[in-house]
Amino acid sequence: MTEQHSHRFERGTDGPKVIVAGVDGSDSSLRAAAYAAGLARRQHALLAVVYVQPVLAAGAALGAPVAGTTDEITEDLVAQIRDAAERLRGIFEVRWEFHTFRGDPYSGLVTAADELKADAVVVGASEQAGHRIVGSVAVRLVKAGRWPVTVVP
């Protein structure tokens, strides 16, 4: 009797190839990006740094310059990441890309991880007190059970 095996693509068999790091400018998210960069370097994986731009219809309705503010955050995050990468050039080499998605942080990171075919997701622990009751993005990602998720304090 012979056993046939299907030849399906299996993520993660030789270590992660794409590691998604969610950043929002908070200290914990920047620590998560640094941690993910170390993982990417050691695994020779691509680091996909993802910022999810919030869609704040209520703020826009009140006349708040929401789009300009989120664009400034994006530009600042890219500048910080480029600066860190430049400081480490020649010491640590990490392949990285920066992506922005729009939406709420959870949905944006799920979309990013799916579209980028992530093998792992790294996020910072929530710094908001209300998340202890409602549930943080990190907890929701873990509960989704679709990727290994690392939460960095």
Tab-separated table of C-alpha atoms in Angstrom:
chain	number	residue	atom	x	y	z
A	1	MET	CA	0.000	0.000	0.000
A	2	THR	CA	1.420	3.372	-0.968
A	3	GLU	CA	0.546	6.607	0.715
A	4	GLN	CA	0.073	9.661	-1.450
A	5	HIS	CA	0.949	13.067	-0.117
A	6	SER	CA	-0.488	16.189	-1.620
A	7	HIS	CA	2.109	18.785	-2.516
A	8	ARG	CA	0.549	21.849	-0.981
A	9	PHE	CA	2.416	24.995	-0.112
A	10	GLU	CA	3.127	25.084	3.604
A	11	ARG	CA	4.161	28.341	5.234
A	12	GLY	CA	6.847	28.375	7.856
A	13	THR	CA	8.560	25.095	7.020
A	14	ASP	CA	12.007	26.660	6.694
A	15	GLY	CA	11.488	29.590	9.019
A	16	PRO	CA	9.550	32.742	8.285
A	17	LYS	CA	10.077	34.469	4.968
A	18	VAL	CA	7.910	37.516	5.716
A	19	ILE	CA	7.529	39.038	9.169
A	20	VAL	CA	4.906	41.767	9.578
A	21	ALA	CA	5.527	44.349	12.308
A	22	GLY	CA	2.625	46.651	13.153
A	23	VAL	CA	3.693	50.186	14.084
A	24	ASP	CA	1.672	53.187	15.209
A	25	GLY	CA	4.368	55.432	16.655
A	26	SER	CA	3.921	54.223	20.257
A	27	ASP	CA	6.993	53.135	22.201
A	28	SER	CA	5.775	49.530	22.377
A	29	SER	CA	5.188	49.387	18.607
A	30	LEU	CA	8.680	50.729	17.919
A	31	ARG	CA	10.122	48.102	20.284
A	32	ALA	CA	8.069	45.498	18.382
A	33	ALA	CA	9.552	46.706	15.084
A	34	ALA	CA	13.070	46.457	16.531
A	35	TYR	CA	12.348	42.943	17.807
A	36	ALA	CA	10.886	41.948	14.422
A	37	ALA	CA	13.971	43.374	12.688
A	38	GLY	CA	16.151	41.079	14.790
A	39	LEU	CA	13.988	38.090	13.867
A	40	ALA	CA	14.085	39.058	10.193
A	41	ARG	CA	17.863	39.436	10.266
A	42	ARG	CA	18.436	36.061	11.904
A	43	GLN	CA	15.925	34.280	9.643
A	44	HIS	CA	16.978	36.126	6.463
A	45	ALA	CA	13.326	37.130	6.140
A	46	LEU	CA	11.708	40.242	4.730
A	47	LEU	CA	10.546	42.692	7.406
A	48	ALA	CA	7.267	44.309	6.375
A	49	VAL	CA	6.664	47.313	8.619
A	50	VAL	CA	2.961	48.179	8.536
A	51	TYR	CA	1.201	51.344	9.654
A	52	VAL	CA	-2.590	51.294	9.574
A	53	GLN	CA	-3.955	54.772	8.910
A	54	PRO	CA	-7.181	55.223	10.850
A	55	VAL	CA	-10.318	56.158	8.990
A	56	LEU	CA	-11.886	58.808	11.196
A	57	ALA	CA	-15.063	59.872	9.459
A	58	ALA	CA	-16.361	61.606	12.596
A	59	GLY	CA	-13.223	63.743	12.888
A	60	ALA	CA	-13.398	64.680	9.229
A	61	ALA	CA	-17.069	65.626	9.627
A	62	LEU	CA	-16.099	68.013	12.406
A	63	GLY	CA	-13.512	69.643	10.177
A	64	ALA	CA	-10.444	68.067	11.769
A	65	PRO	CA	-7.537	67.688	9.309
A	66	VAL	CA	-7.448	63.909	9.752
A	67	ALA	CA	-5.826	62.930	6.446
A	68	GLY	CA	-3.011	65.423	6.915
A	69	THR	CA	-2.362	64.217	10.456
A	70	THR	CA	-2.179	60.524	9.502
A	71	ASP	CA	0.066	61.376	6.531
A	72	GLU	CA	2.416	63.224	8.909
A	73	ILE	CA	2.504	60.179	11.201
A	74	THR	CA	3.303	57.968	8.216
A	75	GLU	CA	6.131	60.249	7.076
A	76	ASP	CA	7.525	60.412	10.617
A	77	LEU	CA	7.448	56.619	10.997
A	78	VAL	CA	9.201	56.112	7.661
A	79	ALA	CA	11.850	58.661	8.669
A	80	GLN	CA	12.413	56.923	12.031
A	81	ILE	CA	12.712	53.503	10.382
A	82	ARG	CA	15.066	54.769	7.676
A	83	ASP	CA	17.201	56.477	10.318
A	84	ALA	CA	17.436	53.265	12.370
A	85	ALA	CA	18.248	51.218	9.260
A	86	GLU	CA	20.963	53.705	8.257
A	87	ARG	CA	22.559	53.605	11.742
A	88	LEU	CA	22.773	49.814	11.508
A	89	ARG	CA	23.974	49.658	7.891
A	90	GLY	CA	27.113	47.537	7.696
A	91	ILE	CA	26.463	46.038	11.149
A	92	PHE	CA	23.094	44.393	10.601
A	93	GLU	CA	21.516	44.026	7.206
A	94	VAL	CA	17.745	43.651	7.139
A	95	ARG	CA	15.581	43.666	4.044
A	96	TRP	CA	12.534	45.780	4.838
A	97	GLU	CA	9.538	47.454	3.260
A	98	PHE	CA	7.086	49.981	4.635
A	99	HIS	CA	3.374	49.588	3.917
A	100	THR	CA	0.349	51.636	4.862
A	101	PHE	CA	-3.185	50.328	4.983
A	102	ARG	CA	-6.373	52.176	5.925
A	103	GLY	CA	-8.915	51.056	8.491
A	104	ASP	CA	-9.012	50.027	12.100
A	105	PRO	CA	-5.715	48.574	13.387
A	106	TYR	CA	-6.944	44.970	13.668
A	107	SER	CA	-8.537	44.784	10.212
A	108	GLY	CA	-5.612	46.631	8.659
A	109	LEU	CA	-3.055	44.223	10.121
A	110	VAL	CA	-5.125	41.201	9.066
A	111	THR	CA	-5.320	42.583	5.520
A	112	ALA	CA	-1.594	43.343	5.533
A	113	ALA	CA	-0.651	39.885	6.835
A	114	ASP	CA	-2.894	38.206	4.247
A	115	GLU	CA	-1.755	40.317	1.287
A	116	LEU	CA	1.929	40.079	2.210
A	117	LYS	CA	1.630	36.338	2.933
A	118	ALA	CA	3.072	36.826	6.405
A	119	ASP	CA	4.571	33.908	8.261
A	120	ALA	CA	4.546	35.819	11.560
A	121	VAL	CA	3.114	39.037	13.022
A	122	VAL	CA	4.824	41.145	15.691
A	123	VAL	CA	2.997	43.925	17.538
A	124	GLY	CA	3.509	46.010	20.645
A	125	ALA	CA	1.419	45.519	23.742
A	126	SER	CA	-1.418	48.003	24.009
A	127	GLU	CA	-0.671	51.083	26.064
A	128	GLN	CA	-4.360	51.949	26.478
A	129	ALA	CA	-6.088	51.056	29.737
A	130	GLY	CA	-9.459	50.355	28.089
A	131	HIS	CA	-7.996	47.457	26.129
A	132	ARG	CA	-7.812	45.374	29.293
A	133	ILE	CA	-11.609	45.212	29.168
A	134	VAL	CA	-12.442	45.332	25.444
A	135	GLY	CA	-9.405	43.438	24.128
A	136	SER	CA	-6.351	44.739	22.363
A	137	VAL	CA	-5.355	44.354	18.730
A	138	ALA	CA	-2.723	41.843	19.857
A	139	VAL	CA	-5.271	39.667	21.656
A	140	ARG	CA	-7.583	39.758	18.646
A	141	LEU	CA	-4.710	38.740	16.333
A	142	VAL	CA	-3.794	35.832	18.606
A	143	LYS	CA	-7.442	34.709	18.756
A	144	ALA	CA	-7.654	34.820	14.942
A	145	GLY	CA	-5.170	31.925	14.997
A	146	ARG	CA	-3.886	32.555	11.477
A	147	TRP	CA	-0.226	33.355	12.176
A	148	PRO	CA	2.204	33.088	15.036
A	149	VAL	CA	1.833	36.404	16.885
A	150	THR	CA	4.517	37.895	19.128
A	151	VAL	CA	3.468	40.663	21.510
A	152	VAL	CA	6.333	42.876	22.655
A	153	PRO	CA	5.885	44.840	25.911
